[in-house]
Amino acid sequence: MSDLIARVAVAAPLPQALYYRIPESLSQQARVGARLRVPLGRRQVVGYLLGFTDQPVARLKDVLEVLDREPLFHESMVAFFEWAADYYCHPLGEVIRTALPAGLSGVGKGPKILSESFFTLLLEKEEPRGAKQRAIVDYLRQHGATPLTQLKEQFGDVYGSLKRLVEQGFVTEDKKERNRDPFAAVPLTADCPVEPAEGQLVALQTIEEALAGNDFRPMLLHGVTGSGKTEVYLRAVQQALKLGRKALVLVPEIALTPQLVGRFRARFAAEGARLAVLHSGLSDGERYDTWRTVARGESDIVIGARSAIFAPIENLGIIVVDEEHEGSYKQGDGFRYHARDLALLRGQMLGATVLLGSATPALTTFYRAQQGQSEYLPLADRVMGRPLPTVELVDLSEQRPEGVLAEPLRQALLENLERGEQSLLLLNRRGFAPFLLCVDCGATVRCPNCEITLTYYQQQRVLRCNYCDFSLTPPDTCPVCHGNELAPEGAGTERLEEELAELLPAANIGRMDRDTTLRKGTHQKLIDGMASRRIDVLVGTQMVAKGHDFPGVTLVGVVNADSALNLPDFRSAERAFSLLTQVAGRAGRGEKPGRVLIQTYDPEHYVLSCAAGHDYRSFYDEELVNREMLGYPPFGHLVNCLLAGNDEQRVIAAAEGLADAWQELADGTTVEILGPAPCPLSRLRGKWRRQILLKAPSRSALRHLLNHFKDLRSRVPAGVTATIDVDPIDML
């Protein structure tokens, strides 16, 4: 019998898969999708079994152990992982390690599998003697196999009685696997589906035709805020399930998952559809249990954040990407994939419908729809004929605020509170003030690890870096001139909260930012407070704009719209328009109309005028001209190479050497090499940073250069890392 040879992706930075011999003792256990313990040099590492080959390979090492009783992914996922690794220039083994639940990266067996005792009545015998034993037997006769926890709830302390019943042959005890369900306690959201509006019906008809055709159909559901996109998702998933297929629903933020889970459970509970939730915020055990449940085919609908795109779902009929424009779908480090783009790839591989939804689609997504590369499904009106909120631009050069809030917004807040209506304020800066300023010499207190100022937190009386978390007690004197007056400059959410408390002393004010939502459950508590109307005014960073549905909010205020417009990133206008439109869309979603006030020093800016008019198309047309002029997406493709290290001069030299080598390769091609240049955040967490931007009108031209990256990276000196980011969305 010839040896069984396995193709294995090891969890190490290697560009290709390796081959190992599978000993005969392990041949029955080795299945595609299982983790293996394999030797690599002098150490042992985790490998992932991708397949088998009959071709003889010389000098093979043996697989040492098969770590999983059941495969963690299906054979159909192998091509998906390989494409992603190739496209994003990332080692295949590390791609798979990123995709799998945390806790499976070591050579151990992974998180513990929990089990629970189930008790079943055997053949009828004479009645047991004890009263509690007879009651348990009667209960099992009516309910069948019952878990121990349920019997404890019914009868209290039952262990002794059950032990005697087992010994006497009345019942049998079996151990069954018990899954950890982090969303078991999520309340069912009231589900009162209304008759779909005309736009929703047209969209659903197109989606149902695609599902029936069983072929890949990308679609853009472009609906204004409050237009009922979630209802379309629910009905589209319902149709997929009717056809015997399964569904994957992606949301941009972990914090939004409980709300959507509540909606889906309410809709599908009666139909018996099995729902699973996957995201990185779960414990290792919770994610492991859910992953295995999905892999066994025991879930019909999977809901999750970015990482759920790798869920091992077979027979997938539809993938929904809610708020597809959100940057959080892009992984920011390591394997820098974009979940929306991988959703389109996975749909293409499986012949599934891919539904991208947004009120403010990414420019590239809308462009593809306009070019006929995906189907365009517009929802132009809010549900039940509700009007979009009126938007007013408050010119701060004419209405100079004494503190953070100009008079029009102050007055609107007072009136809204008097009417018993809720308000929401956006200020996309944490802390009390962005920095402390010496009034004598103008110096600021800066982070020793990053090239930025330290944010001042007045409640804690601390200066903190919002990138590396370095903190110190505010100094009494200026570190430069030793002057003894340091003043907080600018405003953050903490300062805004303080000003509101003075303006509205009777109001219940909530603050939603990273600092107030770190502890588990605090984010949901704020959402519940808004839903129950216990909170009168909610203040926050961009977290407040993320898809929340608060029917009681009739006033939205944007405290400083200009801060989002002046970032050194070609996508800053797109992000600003999206943020303003999304936060404005929180107003007037209930029975009463909404009003939005945007404070700015530049009311003529096209981003602000388009946002005020709810005019996505005009913004798109204007921004498209700028993109085409500069060759940026969707008219070009980008790859960013980031070099970082502790020694600034070594980083500079490495960046220049790599840029020169790429320039030689790019000569005579359409690829443009920009840089090297310091990153806008030139030092971060103690590392000096330089970037090289590769730009080309086609992906194929960039592929030619990227194919040489593995060789070029070997020339980068020790102490400097070179990282590739394909299709970057963050240039800071």
PDB file of N, CA and C in Angstrom, residues 217-257:
ATOM      1  N   ARG A 217     -25.296  36.346  -8.233  1.00  0.00           N
ATOM      2  CA  ARG A 217     -25.897  37.623  -8.621  1.00  0.00           C
ATOM      3  C   ARG A 217     -25.535  38.659  -7.557  1.00  0.00           C
ATOM      4  N   PRO A 218     -24.546  39.524  -7.804  1.00  0.00           N
ATOM      5  CA  PRO A 218     -24.272  40.605  -6.854  1.00  0.00           C
ATOM      6  C   PRO A 218     -25.299  41.714  -7.014  1.00  0.00           C
ATOM      7  N   MET A 219     -25.755  42.273  -5.894  1.00  0.00           N
ATOM      8  CA  MET A 219     -26.783  43.314  -5.919  1.00  0.00           C
ATOM      9  C   MET A 219     -26.459  44.390  -4.897  1.00  0.00           C
ATOM     10  N   LEU A 220     -26.795  45.625  -5.243  1.00  0.00           N
ATOM     11  CA  LEU A 220     -26.664  46.746  -4.316  1.00  0.00           C
ATOM     12  C   LEU A 220     -28.056  47.226  -3.935  1.00  0.00           C
ATOM     13  N   LEU A 221     -28.403  47.068  -2.656  1.00  0.00           N
ATOM     14  CA  LEU A 221     -29.659  47.593  -2.120  1.00  0.00           C
ATOM     15  C   LEU A 221     -29.350  48.973  -1.546  1.00  0.00           C
ATOM     16  N   HIS A 222     -29.645  50.012  -2.337  1.00  0.00           N
ATOM     17  CA  HIS A 222     -29.313  51.389  -1.960  1.00  0.00           C
ATOM     18  C   HIS A 222     -30.583  52.049  -1.436  1.00  0.00           C
ATOM     19  N   GLY A 223     -30.710  52.085  -0.113  1.00  0.00           N
ATOM     20  CA  GLY A 223     -31.915  52.657   0.477  1.00  0.00           C
ATOM     21  C   GLY A 223     -31.592  53.767   1.439  1.00  0.00           C
ATOM     22  N   VAL A 224     -32.351  54.849   1.382  1.00  0.00           N
ATOM     23  CA  VAL A 224     -32.143  55.951   2.325  1.00  0.00           C
ATOM     24  C   VAL A 224     -32.306  55.417   3.745  1.00  0.00           C
ATOM     25  N   THR A 225     -31.790  56.151   4.723  1.00  0.00           N
ATOM     26  CA  THR A 225     -31.925  55.722   6.114  1.00  0.00           C
ATOM     27  C   THR A 225     -33.403  55.591   6.478  1.00  0.00           C
ATOM     28  N   GLY A 226     -33.740  54.462   7.110  1.00  0.00           N
ATOM     29  CA  GLY A 226     -35.132  54.240   7.506  1.00  0.00           C
ATOM     30  C   GLY A 226     -36.020  53.731   6.391  1.00  0.00           C
ATOM     31  N   SER A 227     -35.424  53.222   5.306  1.00  0.00           N
ATOM     32  CA  SER A 227     -36.226  52.782   4.154  1.00  0.00           C
ATOM     33  C   SER A 227     -36.645  51.318   4.245  1.00  0.00           C
ATOM     34  N   GLY A 228     -36.223  50.609   5.292  1.00  0.00           N
ATOM     35  CA  GLY A 228     -36.654  49.221   5.453  1.00  0.00           C
ATOM     36  C   GLY A 228     -35.727  48.205   4.823  1.00  0.00           C
ATOM     37  N   LYS A 229     -34.428  48.478   4.829  1.00  0.00           N
ATOM     38  CA  LYS A 229     -33.476  47.512   4.267  1.00  0.00           C
ATOM     39  C   LYS A 229     -33.475  46.210   5.067  1.00  0.00           C
ATOM     40  N   THR A 230     -33.582  46.321   6.404  1.00  0.00           N
ATOM     41  CA  THR A 230     -33.563  45.108   7.231  1.00  0.00           C
ATOM     42  C   THR A 230     -34.745  44.204   6.909  1.00  0.00           C
ATOM     43  N   GLU A 231     -35.894  44.782   6.622  1.00  0.00           N
ATOM     44  CA  GLU A 231     -37.063  43.976   6.249  1.00  0.00           C
ATOM     45  C   GLU A 231     -36.794  43.222   4.946  1.00  0.00           C
ATOM     46  N   VAL A 232     -36.108  43.860   4.019  1.00  0.00           N
ATOM     47  CA  VAL A 232     -35.735  43.178   2.770  1.00  0.00           C
ATOM     48  C   VAL A 232     -34.784  42.025   3.076  1.00  0.00           C
ATOM     49  N   TYR A 233     -33.808  42.255   3.964  1.00  0.00           N
ATOM     50  CA  TYR A 233     -32.889  41.178   4.341  1.00  0.00           C
ATOM     51  C   TYR A 233     -33.665  39.986   4.913  1.00  0.00           C
ATOM     52  N   LEU A 234     -34.586  40.272   5.828  1.00  0.00           N
ATOM     53  CA  LEU A 234     -35.346  39.207   6.486  1.00  0.00           C
ATOM     54  C   LEU A 234     -36.129  38.378   5.472  1.00  0.00           C
ATOM     55  N   ARG A 235     -36.801  39.052   4.559  1.00  0.00           N
ATOM     56  CA  ARG A 235     -37.615  38.331   3.578  1.00  0.00           C
ATOM     57  C   ARG A 235     -36.743  37.597   2.557  1.00  0.00           C
ATOM     58  N   ALA A 236     -35.588  38.166   2.218  1.00  0.00           N
ATOM     59  CA  ALA A 236     -34.682  37.492   1.284  1.00  0.00           C
ATOM     60  C   ALA A 236     -34.125  36.214   1.908  1.00  0.00           C
ATOM     61  N   VAL A 237     -33.742  36.296   3.177  1.00  0.00           N
ATOM     62  CA  VAL A 237     -33.246  35.112   3.884  1.00  0.00           C
ATOM     63  C   VAL A 237     -34.357  34.071   4.000  1.00  0.00           C
ATOM     64  N   GLN A 238     -35.558  34.523   4.282  1.00  0.00           N
ATOM     65  CA  GLN A 238     -36.710  33.620   4.384  1.00  0.00           C
ATOM     66  C   GLN A 238     -36.905  32.846   3.076  1.00  0.00           C
ATOM     67  N   GLN A 239     -36.748  33.539   1.958  1.00  0.00           N
ATOM     68  CA  GLN A 239     -36.906  32.888   0.662  1.00  0.00           C
ATOM     69  C   GLN A 239     -35.793  31.871   0.416  1.00  0.00           C
ATOM     70  N   ALA A 240     -34.566  32.201   0.802  1.00  0.00           N
ATOM     71  CA  ALA A 240     -33.451  31.261   0.643  1.00  0.00           C
ATOM     72  C   ALA A 240     -33.715  29.983   1.435  1.00  0.00           C
ATOM     73  N   LEU A 241     -34.226  30.141   2.664  1.00  0.00           N
ATOM     74  CA  LEU A 241     -34.516  28.973   3.494  1.00  0.00           C
ATOM     75  C   LEU A 241     -35.634  28.127   2.892  1.00  0.00           C
ATOM     76  N   LYS A 242     -36.633  28.776   2.298  1.00  0.00           N
ATOM     77  CA  LYS A 242     -37.721  28.032   1.651  1.00  0.00           C
ATOM     78  C   LYS A 242     -37.195  27.161   0.511  1.00  0.00           C
ATOM     79  N   LEU A 243     -36.131  27.627  -0.133  1.00  0.00           N
ATOM     80  CA  LEU A 243     -35.536  26.883  -1.245  1.00  0.00           C
ATOM     81  C   LEU A 243     -34.529  25.845  -0.762  1.00  0.00           C
ATOM     82  N   GLY A 244     -34.432  25.676   0.562  1.00  0.00           N
ATOM     83  CA  GLY A 244     -33.543  24.662   1.113  1.00  0.00           C
ATOM     84  C   GLY A 244     -32.091  25.082   1.209  1.00  0.00           C
ATOM     85  N   ARG A 245     -31.833  26.396   1.110  1.00  0.00           N
ATOM     86  CA  ARG A 245     -30.452  26.871   1.184  1.00  0.00           C
ATOM     87  C   ARG A 245     -30.246  27.662   2.474  1.00  0.00           C
ATOM     88  N   LYS A 246     -29.010  28.042   2.722  1.00  0.00           N
ATOM     89  CA  LYS A 246     -28.663  28.700   3.985  1.00  0.00           C
ATOM     90  C   LYS A 246     -28.223  30.134   3.739  1.00  0.00           C
ATOM     91  N   ALA A 247     -28.081  30.882   4.844  1.00  0.00           N
ATOM     92  CA  ALA A 247     -27.841  32.322   4.723  1.00  0.00           C
ATOM     93  C   ALA A 247     -26.726  32.763   5.661  1.00  0.00           C
ATOM     94  N   LEU A 248     -25.963  33.743   5.195  1.00  0.00           N
ATOM     95  CA  LEU A 248     -24.928  34.402   5.993  1.00  0.00           C
ATOM     96  C   LEU A 248     -25.225  35.894   5.978  1.00  0.00           C
ATOM     97  N   VAL A 249     -25.309  36.501   7.166  1.00  0.00           N
ATOM     98  CA  VAL A 249     -25.600  37.930   7.291  1.00  0.00           C
ATOM     99  C   VAL A 249     -24.446  38.590   8.029  1.00  0.00           C
ATOM    100  N   LEU A 250     -23.775  39.536   7.369  1.00  0.00           N
ATOM    101  CA  LEU A 250     -22.644  40.240   7.967  1.00  0.00           C
ATOM    102  C   LEU A 250     -23.070  41.627   8.426  1.00  0.00           C
ATOM    103  N   VAL A 251     -22.625  42.007   9.618  1.00  0.00           N
ATOM    104  CA  VAL A 251     -22.847  43.356  10.143  1.00  0.00           C
ATOM    105  C   VAL A 251     -21.481  43.969  10.435  1.00  0.00           C
ATOM    106  N   PRO A 252     -21.357  45.299  10.361  1.00  0.00           N
ATOM    107  CA  PRO A 252     -20.028  45.911  10.475  1.00  0.00           C
ATOM    108  C   PRO A 252     -19.481  45.983  11.887  1.00  0.00           C
ATOM    109  N   GLU A 253     -20.337  45.957  12.888  1.00  0.00           N
ATOM    110  CA  GLU A 253     -19.890  46.157  14.267  1.00  0.00           C
ATOM    111  C   GLU A 253     -20.425  45.042  15.152  1.00  0.00           C
ATOM    112  N   ILE A 254     -19.567  44.535  16.034  1.00  0.00           N
ATOM    113  CA  ILE A 254     -19.996  43.532  17.005  1.00  0.00           C
ATOM    114  C   ILE A 254     -21.170  44.053  17.824  1.00  0.00           C
ATOM    115  N   ALA A 255     -21.121  45.353  18.148  1.00  0.00           N
ATOM    116  CA  ALA A 255     -22.149  45.941  19.011  1.00  0.00           C
ATOM    117  C   ALA A 255     -23.536  45.893  18.378  1.00  0.00           C
ATOM    118  N   LEU A 256     -23.615  45.828  17.048  1.00  0.00           N
ATOM    119  CA  LEU A 256     -24.917  45.800  16.376  1.00  0.00           C
ATOM    120  C   LEU A 256     -25.513  44.397  16.325  1.00  0.00           C
ATOM    121  N   THR A 257     -24.694  43.380  16.623  1.00  0.00           N
ATOM    122  CA  THR A 257     -25.144  42.004  16.462  1.00  0.00           C
ATOM    123  C   THR A 257     -26.356  41.658  17.320  1.00  0.00           C
TER     124      THR A 257
END
